[in-house]
Tab-separated table of C-alpha atoms in Angstrom:
chain	number	residue	atom	x	y	z
O	226	UNK	CA	-28.642	-35.997	-46.637
O	227	UNK	CA	-26.134	-37.577	-48.594
O	228	UNK	CA	-23.756	-34.092	-48.158
O	229	UNK	CA	-24.409	-34.940	-44.282
O	230	UNK	CA	-22.792	-38.342	-45.061
O	231	UNK	CA	-19.725	-37.797	-47.282
O	232	UNK	CA	-19.093	-35.627	-44.338
O	233	UNK	CA	-19.266	-37.698	-41.169
O	234	UNK	CA	-17.156	-40.238	-43.702
O	235	UNK	CA	-14.138	-37.834	-44.194
O	236	UNK	CA	-14.240	-36.885	-40.679
O	237	UNK	CA	-14.225	-40.206	-39.688
O	238	UNK	CA	-11.948	-41.158	-42.397
O	239	UNK	CA	-9.060	-37.966	-41.728
O	240	UNK	CA	-9.370	-39.475	-37.587
O	241	UNK	CA	-8.500	-43.452	-38.736
O	242	UNK	CA	-5.631	-41.452	-40.387
O	243	UNK	CA	-4.200	-39.169	-39.201
O	244	UNK	CA	-4.498	-41.075	-34.992
O	245	UNK	CA	-2.281	-44.297	-37.096
O	246	UNK	CA	-0.072	-41.262	-38.079
O	247	UNK	CA	3.490	-42.341	-40.379
O	248	UNK	CA	5.933	-43.613	-37.234
O	249	UNK	CA	2.725	-46.180	-36.793
O	250	UNK	CA	4.082	-48.016	-39.922
O	251	UNK	CA	5.844	-51.393	-39.911
O	252	UNK	CA	5.814	-51.432	-35.665
O	253	UNK	CA	3.812	-53.641	-34.184
O	254	UNK	CA	1.338	-53.636	-31.405
O	255	UNK	CA	0.711	-54.412	-28.044
O	256	UNK	CA	-0.594	-58.147	-29.878
O	257	UNK	CA	2.502	-58.582	-32.005
O	258	UNK	CA	0.676	-58.125	-35.112
O	259	UNK	CA	2.243	-55.359	-37.573
O	260	UNK	CA	0.068	-51.848	-38.033
O	261	UNK	CA	-1.050	-51.366	-41.662
O	262	UNK	CA	-1.636	-47.740	-42.933
O	263	UNK	CA	-4.663	-47.702	-44.058
O	264	UNK	CA	-5.097	-45.016	-47.030
O	265	UNK	CA	-8.552	-43.050	-46.728
O	266	UNK	CA	-11.409	-43.842	-48.928
O	267	UNK	CA	-12.542	-40.672	-51.624
O	268	UNK	CA	-15.948	-40.653	-51.454
O	269	UNK	CA	-18.007	-38.449	-53.164
O	270	UNK	CA	-17.233	-35.131	-53.752
O	271	UNK	CA	-19.447	-32.453	-51.554
O	272	UNK	CA	-21.063	-30.610	-53.573
O	273	UNK	CA	-20.882	-26.495	-53.393
O	274	UNK	CA	-23.593	-25.012	-51.401
O	275	UNK	CA	-24.985	-21.736	-52.075
O	276	UNK	CA	-25.712	-18.764	-49.559
O	277	UNK	CA	-28.062	-16.367	-50.835
O	278	UNK	CA	-27.759	-12.566	-49.543
O	279	UNK	CA	-30.170	-11.796	-46.834
O	280	UNK	CA	-32.353	-8.992	-48.380
O	281	UNK	CA	-32.002	-5.189	-47.549
O	282	UNK	CA	-33.600	-3.924	-44.626
O	283	UNK	CA	-35.749	-0.864	-45.770
O	284	UNK	CA	-35.422	1.096	-42.178
O	285	UNK	CA	-37.367	4.423	-42.303
O	286	UNK	CA	-36.033	7.885	-41.834
O	287	UNK	CA	-36.149	10.078	-39.073
O	288	UNK	CA	-38.335	12.513	-39.157
O	289	UNK	CA	-36.874	15.935	-37.757
O	290	UNK	CA	-37.985	17.215	-34.537
O	291	UNK	CA	-39.128	21.030	-34.768
O	292	UNK	CA	-37.783	22.771	-31.990
O	293	UNK	CA	-40.256	26.047	-30.857
O	294	UNK	CA	-39.045	29.073	-30.991
O	295	UNK	CA	-37.874	31.244	-27.868
O	296	UNK	CA	-40.772	33.845	-26.595
O	297	UNK	CA	-39.363	36.888	-25.992
O	298	UNK	CA	-36.744	37.634	-23.201
O	299	UNK	CA	-37.258	38.685	-19.815
O	300	UNK	CA	-35.961	41.948	-18.328
O	301	UNK	CA	-34.714	42.228	-15.060
O	302	UNK	CA	-34.766	44.947	-13.664
O	303	UNK	CA	-32.107	46.649	-12.411
O	304	UNK	CA	-32.153	47.624	-8.902
O	305	UNK	CA	-32.672	51.513	-8.267
O	306	UNK	CA	-29.507	52.037	-6.112
O	307	UNK	CA	-26.363	50.292	-4.438
O	308	UNK	CA	-27.017	49.050	-1.225
O	309	UNK	CA	-24.261	49.848	1.900
O	310	UNK	CA	-23.920	47.547	4.512
O	311	UNK	CA	-21.904	48.612	7.236
O	312	UNK	CA	-18.592	47.310	8.316
O	313	UNK	CA	-18.727	44.919	11.279
O	314	UNK	CA	-17.478	46.685	14.810
O	315	UNK	CA	-14.285	44.775	15.106
O	316	UNK	CA	-15.081	42.847	18.925
O	317	UNK	CA	-12.069	43.096	21.310
O	318	UNK	CA	-11.470	39.467	22.524
O	319	UNK	CA	-10.060	39.979	26.118
O	320	UNK	CA	-6.517	38.175	26.722
O	321	UNK	CA	-6.348	34.735	28.513
O	322	UNK	CA	-5.926	35.655	32.442
O	323	UNK	CA	-2.042	33.294	32.627
O	324	UNK	CA	-2.927	30.507	34.989
O	325	UNK	CA	-0.298	29.999	37.209
O	326	UNK	CA	0.543	25.972	38.293
O	327	UNK	CA	0.271	24.744	41.855
O	328	UNK	CA	2.976	24.825	43.374
O	329	UNK	CA	4.977	21.593	44.530
O	330	UNK	CA	5.035	20.892	47.893
O	331	UNK	CA	7.937	21.667	50.145
O	332	UNK	CA	10.211	19.385	50.290
O	333	UNK	CA	11.635	18.602	53.754
O	334	UNK	CA	15.427	17.554	52.118
O	335	UNK	CA	15.566	15.346	55.633
O	336	UNK	CA	12.669	13.373	54.748
O	337	UNK	CA	12.805	13.300	51.520
O	338	UNK	CA	16.427	12.263	50.427
O	339	UNK	CA	15.608	7.902	50.464
O	340	UNK	CA	12.760	8.479	47.526
O	341	UNK	CA	15.441	10.801	46.068
O	342	UNK	CA	18.221	8.752	45.932
O	343	UNK	CA	16.464	5.736	44.979
O	344	UNK	CA	15.272	7.871	41.497
O	345	UNK	CA	18.979	8.670	41.197
O	346	UNK	CA	20.865	5.380	42.256
O	347	UNK	CA	18.216	3.367	40.008
O	348	UNK	CA	20.652	2.820	36.584
O	349	UNK	CA	23.717	2.465	38.996
O	350	UNK	CA	25.966	-0.764	38.762
O	351	UNK	CA	26.378	-1.098	42.529
O	352	UNK	CA	22.720	0.903	43.526
O	353	UNK	CA	23.036	-0.002	47.451
O	354	UNK	CA	26.688	2.221	48.440
O	355	UNK	CA	25.050	5.080	45.126
O	356	UNK	CA	22.214	4.992	47.932
O	357	UNK	CA	24.338	5.805	50.736
O	358	UNK	CA	26.417	8.055	49.102
O	359	UNK	CA	23.876	9.969	47.993
O	360	UNK	CA	21.503	10.698	50.678
O	361	UNK	CA	24.315	10.985	52.907
O	362	UNK	CA	25.503	14.176	50.022
O	363	UNK	CA	21.463	14.700	49.938
O	364	UNK	CA	21.602	15.814	54.140
O	365	UNK	CA	24.399	18.050	53.154
O	366	UNK	CA	23.068	20.490	50.911
O	367	UNK	CA	19.535	20.202	50.237
O	368	UNK	CA	19.257	18.865	46.718
O	369	UNK	CA	19.475	15.421	44.357
O	370	UNK	CA	20.121	16.851	41.023
O	371	UNK	CA	17.647	14.762	38.013
O	372	UNK	CA	17.684	11.853	36.517
O	373	UNK	CA	20.418	8.946	36.890
O	374	UNK	CA	23.476	10.516	36.153
O	375	UNK	CA	24.920	14.127	35.267
O	376	UNK	CA	23.013	17.239	35.797
O	377	UNK	CA	24.904	18.944	38.643
O	378	UNK	CA	24.704	22.146	37.718
O	379	UNK	CA	21.484	22.361	38.874
O	380	UNK	CA	22.714	21.732	42.840
O	381	UNK	CA	25.419	24.494	43.073
O	382	UNK	CA	28.568	24.204	43.865
O	383	UNK	CA	28.367	21.625	47.546
O	384	UNK	CA	26.798	18.931	45.077
O	385	UNK	CA	29.499	18.778	42.598
O	386	UNK	CA	32.298	19.303	45.249
O	387	UNK	CA	31.839	16.884	47.785
O	388	UNK	CA	35.363	14.563	47.813
O	389	UNK	CA	35.954	11.457	49.196
O	390	UNK	CA	38.432	10.565	51.545
O	391	UNK	CA	40.946	9.409	48.373
O	392	UNK	CA	40.052	13.174	46.330
O	393	UNK	CA	37.293	11.388	44.127
O	394	UNK	CA	33.925	12.990	43.707
O	395	UNK	CA	30.965	11.518	46.465
O	396	UNK	CA	28.113	12.434	45.376
O	397	UNK	CA	26.287	10.382	42.922
């Protein structure tokens, strides 16, 4: 009991000294009083505590387990003669019959020209003029190249060689 009281007193005195600190010596507090350092009060020295070592534990030694001896080896009978498996007969797969794509409906060019020329001239800077020239070339040559420009070789010389009065190419 005396040991506990001495330890508590020691802890409280250490806290008091550490909270005041050395930089508070001779400084004024908020109330105007000068703080004076408090010297720690020495109490009785704590008595040494004797700790006894725990007694060694007696652990029983493990009992060895005996494994039974293996029985006589089992003999597997060998096959009398190797079994021959006949090779499978080659299977002939019939070649697929080529499927023909349905033929596109035949175009009647005077009637199909407006629709073909709309697709040809949709990216042109002046689509109305392009469409008018394209329809004229379509009726004469019975062909309109694919795409919005170029591809003249798909319609042959007729579409490519049409010229205006000034000598420029007429068909877009």
